XYZ file of C-alpha atoms in Angstrom:
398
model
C 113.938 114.488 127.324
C 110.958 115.937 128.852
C 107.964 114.000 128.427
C 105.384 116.267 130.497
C 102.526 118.269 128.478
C 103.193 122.036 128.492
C 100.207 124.682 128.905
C 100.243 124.995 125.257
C 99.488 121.596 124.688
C 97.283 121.272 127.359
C 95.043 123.779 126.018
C 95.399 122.575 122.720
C 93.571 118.838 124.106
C 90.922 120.911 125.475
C 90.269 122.882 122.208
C 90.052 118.915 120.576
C 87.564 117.903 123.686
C 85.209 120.449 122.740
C 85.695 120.514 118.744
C 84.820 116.356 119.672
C 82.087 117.326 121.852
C 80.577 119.517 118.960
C 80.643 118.247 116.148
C 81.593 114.045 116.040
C 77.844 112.611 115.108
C 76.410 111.210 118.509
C 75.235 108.590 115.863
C 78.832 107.611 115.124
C 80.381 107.868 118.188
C 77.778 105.115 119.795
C 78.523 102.956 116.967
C 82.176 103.105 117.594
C 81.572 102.658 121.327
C 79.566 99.927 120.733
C 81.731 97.841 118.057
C 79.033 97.937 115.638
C 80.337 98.019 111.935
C 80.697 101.211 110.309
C 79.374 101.889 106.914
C 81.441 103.969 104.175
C 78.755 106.546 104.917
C 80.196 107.218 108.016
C 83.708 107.275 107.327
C 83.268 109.851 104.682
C 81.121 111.587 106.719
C 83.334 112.377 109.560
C 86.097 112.664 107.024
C 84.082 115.865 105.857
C 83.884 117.029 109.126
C 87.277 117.031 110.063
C 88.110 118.793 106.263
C 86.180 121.883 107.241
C 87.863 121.936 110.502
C 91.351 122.048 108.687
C 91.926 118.800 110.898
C 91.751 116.073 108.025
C 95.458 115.661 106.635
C 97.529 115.257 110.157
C 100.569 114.487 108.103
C 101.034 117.130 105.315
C 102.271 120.028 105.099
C 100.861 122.904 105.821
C 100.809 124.636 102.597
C 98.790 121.519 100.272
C 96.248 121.665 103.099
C 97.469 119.795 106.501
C 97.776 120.490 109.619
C 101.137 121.705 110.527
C 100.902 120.043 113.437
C 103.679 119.241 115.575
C 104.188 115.276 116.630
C 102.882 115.793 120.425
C 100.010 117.804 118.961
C 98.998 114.666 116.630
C 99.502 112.563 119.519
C 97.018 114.381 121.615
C 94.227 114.725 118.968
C 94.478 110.900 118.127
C 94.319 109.702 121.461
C 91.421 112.194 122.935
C 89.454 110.852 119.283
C 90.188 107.291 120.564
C 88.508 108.601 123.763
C 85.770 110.236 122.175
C 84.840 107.423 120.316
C 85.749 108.819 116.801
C 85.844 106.443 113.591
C 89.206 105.673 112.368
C 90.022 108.043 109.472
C 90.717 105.698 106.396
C 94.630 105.622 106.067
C 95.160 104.616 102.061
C 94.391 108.399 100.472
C 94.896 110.992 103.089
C 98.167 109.204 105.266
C 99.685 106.749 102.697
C 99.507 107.677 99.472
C 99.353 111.795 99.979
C 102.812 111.840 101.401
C 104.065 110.261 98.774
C 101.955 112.129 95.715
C 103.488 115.064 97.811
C 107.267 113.971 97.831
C 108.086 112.249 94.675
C 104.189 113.401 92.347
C 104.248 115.591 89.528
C 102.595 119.003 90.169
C 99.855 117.654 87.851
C 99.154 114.689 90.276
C 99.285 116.763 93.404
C 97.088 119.261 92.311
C 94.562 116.569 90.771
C 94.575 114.100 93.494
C 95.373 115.954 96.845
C 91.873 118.614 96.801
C 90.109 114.964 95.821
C 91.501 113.158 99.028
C 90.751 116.222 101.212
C 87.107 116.135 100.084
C 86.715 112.732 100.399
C 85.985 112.193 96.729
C 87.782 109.718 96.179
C 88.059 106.311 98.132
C 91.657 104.562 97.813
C 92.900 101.318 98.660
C 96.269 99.923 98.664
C 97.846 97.366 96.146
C 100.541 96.034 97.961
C 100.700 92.241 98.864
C 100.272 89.501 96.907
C 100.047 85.454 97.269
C 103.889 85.230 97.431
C 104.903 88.605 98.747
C 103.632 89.363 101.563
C 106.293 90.456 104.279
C 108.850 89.263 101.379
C 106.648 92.183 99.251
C 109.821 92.960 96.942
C 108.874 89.539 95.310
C 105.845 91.337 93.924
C 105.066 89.675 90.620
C 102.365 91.654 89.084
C 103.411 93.462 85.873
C 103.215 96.579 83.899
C 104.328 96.601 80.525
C 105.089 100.090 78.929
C 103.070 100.412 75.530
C 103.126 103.841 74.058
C 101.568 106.111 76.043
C 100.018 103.540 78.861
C 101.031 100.696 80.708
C 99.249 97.254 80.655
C 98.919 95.621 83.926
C 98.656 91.764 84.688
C 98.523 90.289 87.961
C 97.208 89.643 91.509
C 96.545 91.778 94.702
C 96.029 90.234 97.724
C 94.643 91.519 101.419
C 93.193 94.375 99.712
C 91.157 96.535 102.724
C 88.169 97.909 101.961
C 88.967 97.687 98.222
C 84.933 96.761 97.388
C 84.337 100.586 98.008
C 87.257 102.062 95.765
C 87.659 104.275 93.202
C 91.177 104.423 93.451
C 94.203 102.172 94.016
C 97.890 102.583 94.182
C 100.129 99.717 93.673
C 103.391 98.306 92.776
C 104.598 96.718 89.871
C 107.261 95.236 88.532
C 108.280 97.368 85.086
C 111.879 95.755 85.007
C 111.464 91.884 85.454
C 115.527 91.504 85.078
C 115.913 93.597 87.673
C 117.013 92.662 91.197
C 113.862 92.420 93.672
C 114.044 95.959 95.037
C 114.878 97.375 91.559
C 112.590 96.891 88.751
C 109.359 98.018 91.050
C 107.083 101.043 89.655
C 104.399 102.970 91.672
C 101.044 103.487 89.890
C 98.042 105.437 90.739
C 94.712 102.611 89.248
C 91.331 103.942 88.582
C 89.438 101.205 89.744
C 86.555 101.470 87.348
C 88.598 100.948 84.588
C 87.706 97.532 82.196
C 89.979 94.385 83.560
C 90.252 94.862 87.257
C 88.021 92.167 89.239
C 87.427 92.693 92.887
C 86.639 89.484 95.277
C 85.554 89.159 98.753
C 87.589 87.274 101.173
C 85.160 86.438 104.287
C 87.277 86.700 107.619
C 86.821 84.970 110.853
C 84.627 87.505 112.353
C 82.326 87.560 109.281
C 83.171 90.815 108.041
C 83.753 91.847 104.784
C 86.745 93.694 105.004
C 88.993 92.407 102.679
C 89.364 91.537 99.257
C 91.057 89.916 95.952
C 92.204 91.995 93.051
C 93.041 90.387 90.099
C 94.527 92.660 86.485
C 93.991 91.638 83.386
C 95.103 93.631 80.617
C 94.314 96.726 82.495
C 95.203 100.098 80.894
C 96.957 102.871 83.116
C 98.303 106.363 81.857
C 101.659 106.518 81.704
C 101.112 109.451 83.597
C 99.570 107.769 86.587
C 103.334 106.798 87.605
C 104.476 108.014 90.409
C 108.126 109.060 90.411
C 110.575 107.181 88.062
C 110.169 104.367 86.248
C 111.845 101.441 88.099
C 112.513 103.139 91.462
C 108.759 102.132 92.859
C 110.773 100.753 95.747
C 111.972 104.076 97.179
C 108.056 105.147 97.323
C 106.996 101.987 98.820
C 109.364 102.221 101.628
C 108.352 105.975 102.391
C 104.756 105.175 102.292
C 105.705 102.041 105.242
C 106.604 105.013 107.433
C 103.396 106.518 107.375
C 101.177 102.739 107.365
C 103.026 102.352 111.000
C 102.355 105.660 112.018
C 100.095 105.512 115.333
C 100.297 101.609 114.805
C 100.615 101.451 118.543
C 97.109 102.081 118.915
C 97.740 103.354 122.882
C 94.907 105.698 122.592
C 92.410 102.941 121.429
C 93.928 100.554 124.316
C 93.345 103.256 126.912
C 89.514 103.938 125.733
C 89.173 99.652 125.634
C 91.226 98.757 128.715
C 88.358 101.693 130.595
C 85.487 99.721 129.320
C 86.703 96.943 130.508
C 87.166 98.219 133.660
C 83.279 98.788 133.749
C 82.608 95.787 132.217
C 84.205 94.262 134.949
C 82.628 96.162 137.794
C 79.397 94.904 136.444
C 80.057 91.128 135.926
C 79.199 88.721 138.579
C 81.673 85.936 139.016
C 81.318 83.718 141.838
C 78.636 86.118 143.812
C 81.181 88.743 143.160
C 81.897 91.678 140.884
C 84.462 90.069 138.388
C 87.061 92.729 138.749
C 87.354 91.513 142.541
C 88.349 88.286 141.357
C 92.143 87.630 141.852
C 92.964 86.155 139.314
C 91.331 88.562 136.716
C 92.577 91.559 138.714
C 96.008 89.916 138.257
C 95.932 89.860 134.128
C 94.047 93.418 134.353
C 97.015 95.010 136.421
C 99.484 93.315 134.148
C 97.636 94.946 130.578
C 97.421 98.416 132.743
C 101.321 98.155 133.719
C 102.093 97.041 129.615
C 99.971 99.980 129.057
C 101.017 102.556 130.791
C 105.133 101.185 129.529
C 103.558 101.343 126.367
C 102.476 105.251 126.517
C 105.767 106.305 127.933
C 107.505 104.799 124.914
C 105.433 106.229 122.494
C 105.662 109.639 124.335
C 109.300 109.460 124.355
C 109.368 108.349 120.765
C 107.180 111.821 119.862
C 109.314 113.906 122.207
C 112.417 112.508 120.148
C 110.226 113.275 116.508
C 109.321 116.899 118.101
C 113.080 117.675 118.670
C 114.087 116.513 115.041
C 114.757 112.999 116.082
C 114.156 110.145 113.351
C 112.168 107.291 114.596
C 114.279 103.508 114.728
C 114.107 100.635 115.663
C 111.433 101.630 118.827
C 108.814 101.964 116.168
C 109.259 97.961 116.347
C 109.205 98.125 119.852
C 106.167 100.004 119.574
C 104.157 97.873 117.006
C 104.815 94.286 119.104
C 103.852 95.818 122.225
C 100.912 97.651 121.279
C 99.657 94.637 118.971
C 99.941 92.065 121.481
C 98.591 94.459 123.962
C 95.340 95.074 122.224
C 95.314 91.438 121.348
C 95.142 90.240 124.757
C 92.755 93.173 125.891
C 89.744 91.319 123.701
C 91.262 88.031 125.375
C 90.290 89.783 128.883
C 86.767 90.662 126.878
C 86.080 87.046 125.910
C 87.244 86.324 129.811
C 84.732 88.572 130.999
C 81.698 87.523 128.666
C 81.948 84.428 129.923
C 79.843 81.774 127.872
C 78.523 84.516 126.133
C 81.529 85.021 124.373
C 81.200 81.608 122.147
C 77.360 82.357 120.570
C 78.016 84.405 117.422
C 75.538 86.498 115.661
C 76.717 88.822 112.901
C 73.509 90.199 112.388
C 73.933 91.936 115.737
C 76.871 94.128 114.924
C 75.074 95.821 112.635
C 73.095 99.071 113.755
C 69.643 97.998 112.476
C 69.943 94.645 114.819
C 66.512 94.752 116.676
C 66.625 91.063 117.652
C 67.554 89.307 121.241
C 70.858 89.337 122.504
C 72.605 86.320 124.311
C 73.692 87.778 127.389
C 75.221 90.907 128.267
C 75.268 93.007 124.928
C 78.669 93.618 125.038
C 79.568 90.064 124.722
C 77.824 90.117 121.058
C 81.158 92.226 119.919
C 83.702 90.464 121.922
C 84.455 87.595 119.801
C 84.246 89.037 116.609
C 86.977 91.277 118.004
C 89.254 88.756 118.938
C 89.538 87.131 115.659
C 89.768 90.091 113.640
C 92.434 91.470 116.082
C 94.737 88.370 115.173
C 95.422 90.746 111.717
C 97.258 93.128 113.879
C 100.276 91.105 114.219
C 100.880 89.901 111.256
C 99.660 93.633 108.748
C 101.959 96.558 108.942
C 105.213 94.545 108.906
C 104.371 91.144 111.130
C 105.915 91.112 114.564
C 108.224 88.836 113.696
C 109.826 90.659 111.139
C 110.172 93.763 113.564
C 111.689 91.320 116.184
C 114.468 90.955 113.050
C 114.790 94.418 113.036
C 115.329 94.869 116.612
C 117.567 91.277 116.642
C 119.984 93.516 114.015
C 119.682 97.417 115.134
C 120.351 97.038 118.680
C 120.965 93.972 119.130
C 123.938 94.008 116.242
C 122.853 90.006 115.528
């Protein structure tokens, strides 16, 4: 398996450095660099941008409007946007629910929805957990009960990112409550505006408001807002989890973090010396570098596998514990760095407008705020746990 760039691919990263170099908003970039919060303004901004380059939809196929890119090519362009400082393109409309308007959708639905998600028209957020289902999500409760030519739904969504901004949500519900847990599940595309759906703000540690409540009640839906058949919801829901872990490793983001901390620690003084002299730190900064660097060589095997035809198994677990806990203990190293500085928090200073004093270093404003919300990144996407079951029983045989 050869995991070494060709010329092809080389030039292709430098055609991405310069389209990067061009046209990502300096504006942007610094506020990605500097962990300042983005606004929905800038995500559909740079979503726009990346639409007129052709460079939007990553994981469709050519002919509705994606790339056609091959798996090393994604690769490339998602780790030299990490680099660049690029925003994260919001995953609910244009790499989760897409694919699956594209596989199991009516030609009505794709040709409503798809043009909308490539303009950034519509903003969609994802109606999968609940207060009892979470990783268990096939214990979904939330219901949809077929009357004429809608369905009414009744129930609770849970977790719901970004969902304050949304015009759109897809969810699951259960249509056949006699049904068996997998069986019984239906996959409906919500307008959020319609009469009955409440949306709440859950406050996390870091003081962001980032995720959210969303409670049914009697809510309306087309019947022909379903998505596939009636019933087999559960055959969408597990397509669309191959897509939600897609790039879950997050090695590009690690590289571009682990190299600021690198100059973060150049520039720290600990005990009349720079920090990154200090044995002990230089210790737990080799270690990340060495996970890292393991880390990339999976993942690049893993794409050289998916660019030869190769399905994706249980390393995708692999993959999602260590690059998790990896990024996790990166903002540890932060907090390690900043010092004091780490414990004053000031939310008002991750914003872009902040013109007030900083304690310390500026960098240490971010560092905790990072650190709590990274504790999500274990647990979303499938917790770690549940992949280490995966792994326990695929290779393992357990």
């Amino acid at each position: 398996m050869d995991i070494n760039f060709t010329a092809e691919e080389a030039a292709f990263r430098d055609e991405v450095r310069a389209f990067l170099k061009d046209k990502l908003p300096e504006d942007i970039s610094r506020k990605v660099k500097e962990h300042k919060r983005l606004g929905k303004e800038d995500t559909v901004r740079w979503q726009k941008i990346l639409n007129e380059q052709g460079w939007l939809a990553l994981h469709w196929p050519k002919e509705y409007g994606g790339t056609g890119w091959s798996p090393i090519q994604k690769h490339i362009f998602e780790e030299e946007c990490a680099e660049a400082g690029a925003p994260t393109v919001l995953p609910f409309g244009v790499n989760m629910v897409a694919p699956v308007i594209i596989k199991f959708g009516t030609q009505e639905q794709k040709d409503y929805y798809l043009p909308r998600i490539l303009k950034s028209e519509d903003w969609w957020c994802q109606g999968y957990s609940e207060p009892g289902a979470g990783s268990d999500l096939a214990s979904l409760k939330t219901r949809a009960v077929r009357e004429g030519d809608h369905y009414v739904v009744n129930g609770q969504k849970t977790w719901t990112t970004l969902g304050q901004h949304a015009d759109m949500i897809f969810c699951l519900v259960r249509t056949d409550p006699d049904a068996k847990k997998q069986e019984g599940i239906s996959f409906l595309l919500i307008d959020m505006n319609t009469p009955g759906i409440t949306v709440r703000p859950l406050i996390t540690l870091d003081g962001e408001h980032e995720v959210n409540e969303v409670f049914f009640d009697d809510v309306k839906v087309p019947v022909e807002n379903l998505v596939g058949e009636e019933n087999k919801g559960w055959t969408c829901a597990k397509y669309l989890l191959t897509f939600e872990r897609t790039g879950i490793a997050g090695v590009g983001q690690s590289k571009a973090a682990l190299a600021h901390l690198k100059q973060v620690a150049a520039q720290q003084i600990s005990n009349g010396r720079p920090l990154i002299e200090d044995p002990h730190f230089r210790r737990r900064l080799a270690d990340v570098e060495m996970e890292l660097m393991s880390l990339e060589m999976t993942n690049l095997r893993t794409v050289a596998a998916a660019e030869a035809g190769g399905v994706p198994g249980a390393e995708s677990s692999f993959l999602k514990i260590m690059g998790t806990e990896l990024r996790q203990e990166i903002t540890h190293l932060f907090r390690a760095a900043a010092g004091p500085y780490a414990l004053p928090f000031l939310n008002e200073a991750l914003h872009d407008d902040f013109d007030g004093n900083y304690v310390g270093p500026e960098f240490a404003a971010s560092v905790s705020a990072r650190y709590f919300n990274f504790r999500k990144l274990s647990i979303f996407g499938g917790s770690n746990e549940i992949q280490k079951n995966i792994i326990s029983k695929m290779i393992l045989g357990l």
